[in-house]
Amino acid sequence: MLNIFLADFFELTPDLVWIMGKDGFVKKANPAVFKKLGYTEDELYNNMITRFIYPDDIEITLLNKFKLFNGELLHNFCNRYVTKSGSIIWLEWTSIFIEHKETVFAIAKDITSRKQIEKDVEEEYNKFKGLATHFKNRIETDRKYFAYELHEELAQLVSVINMDVGWLRTIQTDLPPKANERIEHVSAVSRLLIKTIQRLAFTISPKMLDDVGLYATLEWLCREFTLLNGIPCAFESNYDQLNLSDEMKIDIFRICQEALSNGMNYTEAGSLKIYINEKEAHIELNILDSGKGLNPELEKQAEAFISIQERAVSINGSVFLYNRKGEGSGIVVKMQKKHAPIVV
């Protein structure tokens, strides 16, 4: 009775059922296989299975076949086949190797429609990502222009005012004490204004990124943070920044800038450390606080965290938070080295 049921299943199931020898030849296939691929029995049984596999998928198929022969169950393995008409279909396999018979029993589902949907989604994602990247680059270009105008134009004008005030004091040596005090005050405010403009220009768009690179810029950012807040902050890395794209360098800097500017509760912060290291499949940016400086539940810090997440996503990254008793708190951004598109 069971054999009759299995025979009916073999003949009637819409799934592609294959019985293959260890030598790579098909011994038996159900009607769904012939209907889907379009080959005759002679064509299918008298050629090795690799004859029908899409050329780019042969190597990965043989690797998984080797695993199958070594006792591993092949489950949800996907590859492409070329039909007799020349079209390409995707099959998803579940296979077992019956060792004493040197036979592979395999069932495959046609997932071509699903793969096409994945491809369409990927294309839409890339389109919107490209649009987002365009706007992000446009914003960075505008920032550079604005920073240049601040640093080279406005700061220069303030410097001229300061020089003129100094010239006035040199020429008019008989000015009353009150006038000299005001001139000194104007000169001091002018110098302070120049430093403020320079700091704003750096915050808006650090020219250092182009001049000396990301790591030197992050070291400067940490030193500036320490001077302004009295909190130790250091940067280190074991990853070669030459392997980072310009987009990644900008986004890594912006993430660090956002975290230091708005992401920390300085009243409870300990020493801060920023470091970049390389893992097997990704790059990690770590912003660590030995105290209790990170609290995304606070409104200002929540906004900073959202901004960090958006930056990370734009470079195929993901953000993780941790806050462990005795170990401090931190932001970890994992960035892919490569982003491989779905191929159909």
mmCIF file of C-alpha atoms in Angstrom:
data_model
loop_
_atom_site.group_PDB
_atom_site.id
_atom_site.type_symbol
_atom_site.label_atom_id
_atom_site.label_comp_id
_atom_site.label_asym_id
_atom_site.label_seq_id
_atom_site.Cartn_x
_atom_site.Cartn_y
_atom_site.Cartn_z
ATOM 1 C CA MET A 1 0.000 0.000 0.000
ATOM 2 C CA LEU A 2 2.833 2.357 0.905
ATOM 3 C CA ASN A 3 4.651 1.649 -2.350
ATOM 4 C CA ILE A 4 1.465 2.476 -4.309
ATOM 5 C CA PHE A 5 1.157 5.757 -2.412
ATOM 6 C CA LEU A 6 4.803 6.670 -3.095
ATOM 7 C CA ALA A 7 4.356 5.812 -6.777
ATOM 8 C CA ASP A 8 1.331 8.102 -6.973
ATOM 9 C CA PHE A 9 3.249 10.873 -5.188
ATOM 10 C CA PHE A 10 6.173 10.454 -7.588
ATOM 11 C CA GLU A 11 3.910 10.774 -10.614
ATOM 12 C CA LEU A 12 1.492 13.468 -9.437
ATOM 13 C CA THR A 13 3.473 15.907 -7.269
ATOM 14 C CA PRO A 14 4.214 19.273 -8.941
ATOM 15 C CA ASP A 15 7.629 19.246 -7.274
ATOM 16 C CA LEU A 16 10.574 17.994 -9.306
ATOM 17 C CA VAL A 17 11.623 14.582 -7.958
ATOM 18 C CA TRP A 18 14.999 13.191 -9.010
ATOM 19 C CA ILE A 19 16.837 9.946 -8.362
ATOM 20 C CA MET A 20 20.477 10.355 -9.309
ATOM 21 C CA GLY A 21 23.518 8.140 -9.188
ATOM 22 C CA LYS A 22 26.782 9.052 -7.538
ATOM 23 C CA ASP A 23 28.252 9.234 -11.031
ATOM 24 C CA GLY A 24 26.203 12.352 -11.773
ATOM 25 C CA PHE A 25 23.640 10.772 -14.118
ATOM 26 C CA VAL A 26 19.869 10.925 -13.583
ATOM 27 C CA LYS A 27 18.411 7.464 -13.046
ATOM 28 C CA LYS A 28 14.787 8.451 -12.697
ATOM 29 C CA ALA A 29 12.762 11.675 -12.804
ATOM 30 C CA ASN A 30 9.061 12.332 -12.393
ATOM 31 C CA PRO A 31 6.856 13.978 -15.065
ATOM 32 C CA ALA A 32 7.217 17.392 -13.414
ATOM 33 C CA VAL A 33 10.942 17.401 -14.285
ATOM 34 C CA PHE A 34 10.336 16.834 -17.997
ATOM 35 C CA LYS A 35 7.480 19.332 -18.051
ATOM 36 C CA LYS A 36 9.549 22.021 -16.337
ATOM 37 C CA LEU A 37 12.829 21.554 -18.216
ATOM 38 C CA GLY A 38 11.412 20.443 -21.552
ATOM 39 C CA TYR A 39 13.958 17.686 -22.218
ATOM 40 C CA THR A 40 13.134 14.169 -23.411
ATOM 41 C CA GLU A 41 13.983 11.076 -21.365
ATOM 42 C CA ASP A 42 16.907 10.282 -23.670
ATOM 43 C CA GLU A 43 18.325 13.795 -23.300
ATOM 44 C CA LEU A 44 17.960 13.794 -19.523
ATOM 45 C CA TYR A 45 19.141 10.253 -18.788
ATOM 46 C CA ASN A 46 22.084 10.203 -21.217
ATOM 47 C CA ASN A 47 23.792 13.360 -19.981
ATOM 48 C CA MET A 48 25.400 14.231 -16.657
ATOM 49 C CA ILE A 49 23.301 16.548 -14.513
ATOM 50 C CA THR A 50 25.915 19.312 -14.907
ATOM 51 C CA ARG A 51 24.900 19.488 -18.581
ATOM 52 C CA PHE A 52 21.664 21.228 -17.518
ATOM 53 C CA ILE A 53 22.998 23.468 -14.732
ATOM 54 C CA TYR A 54 23.561 27.142 -15.432
ATOM 55 C CA PRO A 55 27.356 27.456 -15.983
ATOM 56 C CA ASP A 56 27.953 29.993 -13.194
ATOM 57 C CA ASP A 57 26.332 27.630 -10.662
ATOM 58 C CA ILE A 58 28.217 24.428 -11.518
ATOM 59 C CA GLU A 59 31.075 25.002 -9.080
ATOM 60 C CA ILE A 60 28.879 25.730 -6.048
ATOM 61 C CA THR A 61 26.649 22.767 -6.982
ATOM 62 C CA LEU A 62 29.612 20.378 -7.072
ATOM 63 C CA LEU A 63 30.836 21.687 -3.701
ATOM 64 C CA ASN A 64 27.440 20.978 -2.137
ATOM 65 C CA LYS A 65 27.334 17.591 -3.847
ATOM 66 C CA PHE A 66 30.642 16.758 -2.150
ATOM 67 C CA LYS A 67 29.139 17.733 1.236
ATOM 68 C CA LEU A 68 26.120 15.546 0.478
ATOM 69 C CA PHE A 69 28.332 12.525 -0.198
ATOM 70 C CA ASN A 70 30.035 13.158 3.151
ATOM 71 C CA GLY A 71 26.829 12.727 5.106
ATOM 72 C CA GLU A 72 25.407 16.268 5.201
ATOM 73 C CA LEU A 73 21.731 16.795 4.442
ATOM 74 C CA LEU A 74 21.295 19.256 1.597
ATOM 75 C CA HIS A 75 18.428 21.563 2.517
ATOM 76 C CA ASN A 76 17.212 24.778 0.840
ATOM 77 C CA PHE A 77 20.118 24.802 -1.608
ATOM 78 C CA CYS A 78 19.363 27.009 -4.619
ATOM 79 C CA ASN A 79 20.842 26.918 -8.108
ATOM 80 C CA ARG A 80 19.829 27.662 -11.688
ATOM 81 C CA TYR A 81 19.016 25.320 -14.560
ATOM 82 C CA VAL A 82 18.768 25.971 -18.275
ATOM 83 C CA THR A 83 15.621 24.628 -19.922
ATOM 84 C CA LYS A 84 15.559 23.209 -23.453
ATOM 85 C CA SER A 85 14.041 26.472 -24.684
ATOM 86 C CA GLY A 86 17.017 28.362 -23.226
ATOM 87 C CA SER A 87 15.221 30.041 -20.337
ATOM 88 C CA ILE A 88 16.731 29.989 -16.844
ATOM 89 C CA ILE A 89 14.849 28.728 -13.802
ATOM 90 C CA TRP A 90 15.748 28.685 -10.124
ATOM 91 C CA LEU A 91 15.348 25.431 -8.167
ATOM 92 C CA GLU A 92 15.465 24.973 -4.393
ATOM 93 C CA TRP A 93 16.660 21.512 -3.336
ATOM 94 C CA THR A 94 16.268 19.115 -0.469
ATOM 95 C CA SER A 95 18.502 16.077 -1.031
ATOM 96 C CA ILE A 96 19.724 12.994 0.819
ATOM 97 C CA PHE A 97 22.440 10.513 -0.140
ATOM 98 C CA ILE A 98 21.635 6.828 0.349
ATOM 99 C CA GLU A 99 25.142 5.492 0.776
ATOM 100 C CA HIS A 100 24.563 1.746 0.447
ATOM 101 C CA LYS A 101 22.809 2.330 -2.890
ATOM 102 C CA GLU A 102 25.123 5.164 -3.999
ATOM 103 C CA THR A 103 21.991 7.073 -4.921
ATOM 104 C CA VAL A 104 20.790 10.613 -4.313
ATOM 105 C CA PHE A 105 17.093 11.211 -3.703
ATOM 106 C CA ALA A 106 16.218 14.865 -4.312
ATOM 107 C CA ILE A 107 13.118 17.048 -4.418
ATOM 108 C CA ALA A 108 13.258 20.510 -5.998
ATOM 109 C CA LYS A 109 10.794 23.399 -6.024
ATOM 110 C CA ASP A 110 10.643 26.003 -8.763
ATOM 111 C CA ILE A 111 11.336 29.329 -7.004
ATOM 112 C CA THR A 112 11.915 31.441 -10.134
ATOM 113 C CA SER A 113 8.997 33.757 -9.327
ATOM 114 C CA ARG A 114 10.296 34.303 -5.807
ATOM 115 C CA LYS A 115 13.778 35.087 -7.098
ATOM 116 C CA GLN A 116 12.334 37.565 -9.586
ATOM 117 C CA ILE A 117 10.507 39.324 -6.755
ATOM 118 C CA GLU A 118 13.760 39.423 -4.769
ATOM 119 C CA LYS A 119 15.519 40.915 -7.789
ATOM 120 C CA ASP A 120 12.789 43.543 -8.226
ATOM 121 C CA VAL A 121 13.014 44.454 -4.531
ATOM 122 C CA GLU A 122 16.801 44.648 -4.780
ATOM 123 C CA GLU A 123 16.569 46.942 -7.798
ATOM 124 C CA GLU A 124 14.077 49.193 -6.020
ATOM 125 C CA TYR A 125 16.318 49.229 -2.944
ATOM 126 C CA ASN A 126 19.347 50.166 -5.036
ATOM 127 C CA LYS A 127 17.368 52.864 -6.824
ATOM 128 C CA PHE A 128 16.244 54.514 -3.593
ATOM 129 C CA LYS A 129 19.631 53.975 -2.002
ATOM 130 C CA GLY A 130 21.245 55.665 -4.981
ATOM 131 C CA LEU A 131 18.818 58.567 -4.621
ATOM 132 C CA ALA A 132 19.550 58.831 -0.896
ATOM 133 C CA THR A 133 23.284 58.738 -1.594
ATOM 134 C CA HIS A 134 22.880 61.495 -4.171
ATOM 135 C CA PHE A 135 21.088 63.753 -1.669
ATOM 136 C CA LYS A 136 23.608 62.891 1.046
ATOM 137 C CA ASN A 137 26.514 63.766 -1.253
ATOM 138 C CA ARG A 138 24.735 66.965 -2.274
ATOM 139 C CA ILE A 139 24.375 67.932 1.383
ATOM 140 C CA GLU A 140 28.067 67.204 2.042
ATOM 141 C CA THR A 141 29.016 69.340 -0.988
ATOM 142 C CA ASP A 142 26.874 72.201 0.310
ATOM 143 C CA ARG A 143 28.432 71.787 3.755
ATOM 144 C CA LYS A 144 31.921 72.058 2.252
ATOM 145 C CA TYR A 145 30.969 75.239 0.445
ATOM 146 C CA PHE A 146 29.386 76.740 3.574
ATOM 147 C CA ALA A 147 32.388 75.742 5.719
ATOM 148 C CA TYR A 148 34.720 77.306 3.166
ATOM 149 C CA GLU A 149 32.731 80.543 3.202
ATOM 150 C CA LEU A 150 32.815 80.586 7.007
ATOM 151 C CA HIS A 151 36.523 79.845 7.299
ATOM 152 C CA GLU A 152 37.924 81.727 4.321
ATOM 153 C CA GLU A 153 35.498 84.635 4.050
ATOM 154 C CA LEU A 154 33.832 85.416 7.376
ATOM 155 C CA ALA A 155 36.874 84.566 9.506
ATOM 156 C CA GLN A 156 39.027 86.742 7.229
ATOM 157 C CA LEU A 157 36.638 89.660 7.638
ATOM 158 C CA VAL A 158 36.757 89.336 11.417
ATOM 159 C CA SER A 159 40.558 89.210 11.203
ATOM 160 C CA VAL A 160 40.519 92.501 9.263
ATOM 161 C CA ILE A 161 38.335 94.080 11.978
ATOM 162 C CA ASN A 162 40.773 92.877 14.627
ATOM 163 C CA MET A 163 43.730 94.291 12.665
ATOM 164 C CA ASP A 164 41.974 97.649 12.199
ATOM 165 C CA VAL A 165 41.202 97.859 15.909
ATOM 166 C CA GLY A 166 44.847 97.142 16.680
ATOM 167 C CA TRP A 167 45.947 99.779 14.151
ATOM 168 C CA LEU A 168 43.619 102.322 15.756
ATOM 169 C CA ARG A 169 45.156 101.760 19.172
ATOM 170 C CA THR A 170 48.666 102.117 17.703
ATOM 171 C CA ILE A 171 47.891 105.399 15.948
ATOM 172 C CA GLN A 172 45.789 106.959 18.687
ATOM 173 C CA THR A 173 48.177 106.655 21.627
ATOM 174 C CA ASP A 174 46.401 109.314 23.689
ATOM 175 C CA LEU A 175 43.040 107.558 23.931
ATOM 176 C CA PRO A 176 41.396 107.651 27.368
ATOM 177 C CA PRO A 177 41.543 104.462 29.531
ATOM 178 C CA LYS A 178 37.877 103.610 28.902
ATOM 179 C CA ALA A 179 38.410 103.718 25.145
ATOM 180 C CA ASN A 180 41.482 101.468 25.435
ATOM 181 C CA GLU A 181 39.479 99.001 27.505
ATOM 182 C CA ARG A 182 36.765 98.859 24.840
ATOM 183 C CA ILE A 183 39.359 98.408 22.085
ATOM 184 C CA GLU A 184 40.961 95.545 24.033
ATOM 185 C CA HIS A 185 37.523 94.027 24.571
ATOM 186 C CA VAL A 186 36.716 94.242 20.835
ATOM 187 C CA SER A 187 40.084 92.643 20.015
ATOM 188 C CA ALA A 188 39.506 89.761 22.474
ATOM 189 C CA VAL A 189 35.974 89.171 21.179
ATOM 190 C CA SER A 190 37.285 89.202 17.599
ATOM 191 C CA ARG A 191 39.873 86.523 18.405
ATOM 192 C CA LEU A 192 37.220 84.442 20.164
ATOM 193 C CA LEU A 193 34.891 84.881 17.190
ATOM 194 C CA ILE A 194 37.595 83.687 14.782
ATOM 195 C CA LYS A 195 38.131 80.520 16.863
ATOM 196 C CA THR A 196 34.378 79.949 17.052
ATOM 197 C CA ILE A 197 34.032 80.316 13.269
ATOM 198 C CA GLN A 198 36.906 77.870 12.743
ATOM 199 C CA ARG A 199 35.283 75.356 15.102
ATOM 200 C CA LEU A 200 31.922 75.739 13.350
ATOM 201 C CA ALA A 201 33.546 75.291 9.950
ATOM 202 C CA PHE A 202 35.174 72.067 11.130
ATOM 203 C CA THR A 203 31.879 70.803 12.571
ATOM 204 C CA ILE A 204 30.018 71.569 9.353
ATOM 205 C CA SER A 205 32.621 70.027 7.045
ATOM 206 C CA PRO A 206 36.117 69.121 8.232
ATOM 207 C CA LYS A 207 38.645 69.957 5.524
ATOM 208 C CA MET A 208 41.012 67.700 7.452
ATOM 209 C CA LEU A 209 39.242 64.647 5.982
ATOM 210 C CA ASP A 210 40.587 65.534 2.560
ATOM 211 C CA ASP A 211 43.935 66.860 3.765
ATOM 212 C CA VAL A 212 45.121 64.305 6.345
ATOM 213 C CA GLY A 213 42.549 61.475 6.250
ATOM 214 C CA LEU A 214 39.879 60.029 8.513
ATOM 215 C CA TYR A 215 42.032 58.764 11.360
ATOM 216 C CA ALA A 216 43.915 62.026 11.941
ATOM 217 C CA THR A 217 40.557 63.839 11.839
ATOM 218 C CA LEU A 218 39.063 61.489 14.449
ATOM 219 C CA GLU A 219 42.129 61.958 16.656
ATOM 220 C CA TRP A 220 41.617 65.719 16.437
ATOM 221 C CA LEU A 221 37.908 65.298 17.198
ATOM 222 C CA CYS A 222 38.727 63.317 20.346
ATOM 223 C CA ARG A 223 41.280 65.873 21.525
ATOM 224 C CA GLU A 224 38.812 68.703 20.931
ATOM 225 C CA PHE A 225 36.113 66.807 22.828
ATOM 226 C CA THR A 226 38.465 66.321 25.785
ATOM 227 C CA LEU A 227 39.433 70.011 25.855
ATOM 228 C CA LEU A 228 35.816 71.196 25.701
ATOM 229 C CA ASN A 229 34.299 68.695 28.152
ATOM 230 C CA GLY A 230 37.142 67.608 30.394
ATOM 231 C CA ILE A 231 36.376 63.951 29.595
ATOM 232 C CA PRO A 232 39.195 61.682 28.323
ATOM 233 C CA CYS A 233 38.548 60.578 24.748
ATOM 234 C CA ALA A 234 40.923 58.589 22.529
ATOM 235 C CA PHE A 235 40.912 57.026 19.069
ATOM 236 C CA GLU A 236 42.725 53.976 17.720
ATOM 237 C CA SER A 237 42.397 51.566 14.797
ATOM 238 C CA ASN A 238 43.960 48.414 13.382
ATOM 239 C CA TYR A 239 42.211 48.746 10.009
ATOM 240 C CA ASP A 240 43.798 50.368 6.951
ATOM 241 C CA GLN A 241 41.710 53.431 6.088
ATOM 242 C CA LEU A 242 42.790 53.136 2.453
ATOM 243 C CA ASN A 243 40.265 50.281 2.202
ATOM 244 C CA LEU A 244 37.418 52.614 3.177
ATOM 245 C CA SER A 245 35.455 54.418 0.476
ATOM 246 C CA ASP A 246 35.095 58.207 0.644
ATOM 247 C CA GLU A 247 31.417 57.731 1.514
ATOM 248 C CA MET A 248 32.276 55.436 4.419
ATOM 249 C CA LYS A 249 34.900 57.864 5.732
ATOM 250 C CA ILE A 250 32.394 60.716 5.783
ATOM 251 C CA ASP A 251 29.698 58.600 7.430
ATOM 252 C CA ILE A 252 32.067 57.169 10.045
ATOM 253 C CA PHE A 253 33.162 60.699 10.930
ATOM 254 C CA ARG A 254 29.531 61.905 11.107
ATOM 255 C CA ILE A 255 28.560 58.951 13.327
ATOM 256 C CA CYS A 256 31.403 59.711 15.739
ATOM 257 C CA GLN A 257 30.573 63.415 15.641
ATOM 258 C CA GLU A 258 26.904 62.724 16.380
ATOM 259 C CA ALA A 259 27.723 60.332 19.211
ATOM 260 C CA LEU A 260 30.124 62.749 20.892
ATOM 261 C CA SER A 261 27.968 65.845 20.337
ATOM 262 C CA ASN A 262 24.524 64.522 21.254
ATOM 263 C CA GLY A 263 24.700 60.838 22.126
ATOM 264 C CA MET A 264 26.367 61.019 25.510
ATOM 265 C CA ASN A 265 25.098 62.113 28.911
ATOM 266 C CA TYR A 266 28.291 63.798 30.027
ATOM 267 C CA THR A 267 27.299 64.072 33.670
ATOM 268 C CA GLU A 268 27.673 60.302 33.982
ATOM 269 C CA ALA A 269 30.216 59.618 31.255
ATOM 270 C CA GLY A 270 33.542 57.975 32.021
ATOM 271 C CA SER A 271 36.463 57.889 29.642
ATOM 272 C CA LEU A 272 35.513 57.518 25.976
ATOM 273 C CA LYS A 273 37.213 55.441 23.327
ATOM 274 C CA ILE A 274 36.613 55.232 19.591
ATOM 275 C CA TYR A 275 38.208 52.403 17.677
ATOM 276 C CA ILE A 276 37.818 50.708 14.314
ATOM 277 C CA ASN A 277 38.764 47.072 13.854
ATOM 278 C CA GLU A 278 38.393 44.419 11.198
ATOM 279 C CA LYS A 279 36.413 41.211 11.555
ATOM 280 C CA GLU A 280 36.274 38.341 9.083
ATOM 281 C CA ALA A 281 33.259 39.586 7.154
ATOM 282 C CA HIS A 282 32.795 43.172 8.333
ATOM 283 C CA ILE A 283 34.341 46.298 9.819
ATOM 284 C CA GLU A 284 33.379 47.461 13.300
ATOM 285 C CA LEU A 285 33.220 51.011 14.590
ATOM 286 C CA ASN A 286 33.063 51.082 18.386
ATOM 287 C CA ILE A 287 32.254 54.155 20.498
ATOM 288 C CA LEU A 288 32.665 53.050 24.093
ATOM 289 C CA ASP A 289 32.046 54.840 27.383
ATOM 290 C CA SER A 290 33.349 53.379 30.633
ATOM 291 C CA GLY A 291 30.566 55.152 32.549
ATOM 292 C CA LYS A 292 26.827 55.556 31.994
ATOM 293 C CA GLY A 293 27.001 58.055 29.188
ATOM 294 C CA LEU A 294 24.634 56.409 26.707
ATOM 295 C CA ASN A 295 20.872 56.545 27.157
ATOM 296 C CA PRO A 296 18.814 56.432 23.929
ATOM 297 C CA GLU A 297 15.621 56.846 25.969
ATOM 298 C CA LEU A 298 16.463 60.522 26.498
ATOM 299 C CA GLU A 299 14.912 62.665 23.761
ATOM 300 C CA LYS A 300 18.115 64.332 22.570
ATOM 301 C CA GLN A 301 20.073 61.100 22.616
ATOM 302 C CA ALA A 302 17.219 59.240 20.891
ATOM 303 C CA GLU A 303 17.442 61.710 18.001
ATOM 304 C CA ALA A 304 21.193 61.185 17.861
ATOM 305 C CA PHE A 305 20.748 57.420 17.811
ATOM 306 C CA ILE A 306 18.246 57.636 14.930
ATOM 307 C CA SER A 307 20.713 59.792 13.002
ATOM 308 C CA ILE A 308 23.471 57.237 13.655
ATOM 309 C CA GLN A 309 21.217 54.414 12.469
ATOM 310 C CA GLU A 310 20.364 56.269 9.263
ATOM 311 C CA ARG A 311 24.032 56.886 8.554
ATOM 312 C CA ALA A 312 24.886 53.244 9.217
ATOM 313 C CA VAL A 313 22.117 51.906 6.965
ATOM 314 C CA SER A 314 23.314 54.113 4.097
ATOM 315 C CA ILE A 315 26.657 52.242 4.093
ATOM 316 C CA ASN A 316 25.099 48.780 4.591
ATOM 317 C CA GLY A 317 25.738 48.854 8.310
ATOM 318 C CA SER A 318 23.793 47.998 11.433
ATOM 319 C CA VAL A 319 23.901 49.570 14.896
ATOM 320 C CA PHE A 320 23.967 47.802 18.249
ATOM 321 C CA LEU A 321 23.796 49.274 21.739
ATOM 322 C CA TYR A 322 24.981 47.746 24.949
ATOM 323 C CA ASN A 323 24.923 48.864 28.548
ATOM 324 C CA ARG A 324 26.424 46.342 30.932
ATOM 325 C CA LYS A 325 26.925 46.828 34.630
ATOM 326 C CA GLY A 326 30.595 47.236 35.364
ATOM 327 C CA GLU A 327 31.523 47.362 31.665
ATOM 328 C CA GLY A 328 30.091 50.718 30.662
ATOM 329 C CA SER A 329 28.013 51.417 27.571
ATOM 330 C CA GLY A 330 28.673 51.604 23.891
ATOM 331 C CA ILE A 331 27.590 51.963 20.286
ATOM 332 C CA VAL A 332 28.820 49.325 17.836
ATOM 333 C CA VAL A 333 28.373 49.892 14.106
ATOM 334 C CA LYS A 334 28.993 46.856 11.904
ATOM 335 C CA MET A 335 29.667 47.661 8.257
ATOM 336 C CA GLN A 336 29.871 45.156 5.431
ATOM 337 C CA LYS A 337 33.089 45.067 3.434
ATOM 338 C CA LYS A 338 31.121 44.244 0.305
ATOM 339 C CA HIS A 339 27.443 44.296 -0.587
ATOM 340 C CA ALA A 340 26.683 41.535 -3.059
ATOM 341 C CA PRO A 341 23.548 42.060 -5.181
ATOM 342 C CA ILE A 342 21.015 39.303 -5.758
ATOM 343 C CA VAL A 343 21.572 37.710 -9.166
ATOM 344 C CA VAL A 344 18.706 36.147 -11.143
#
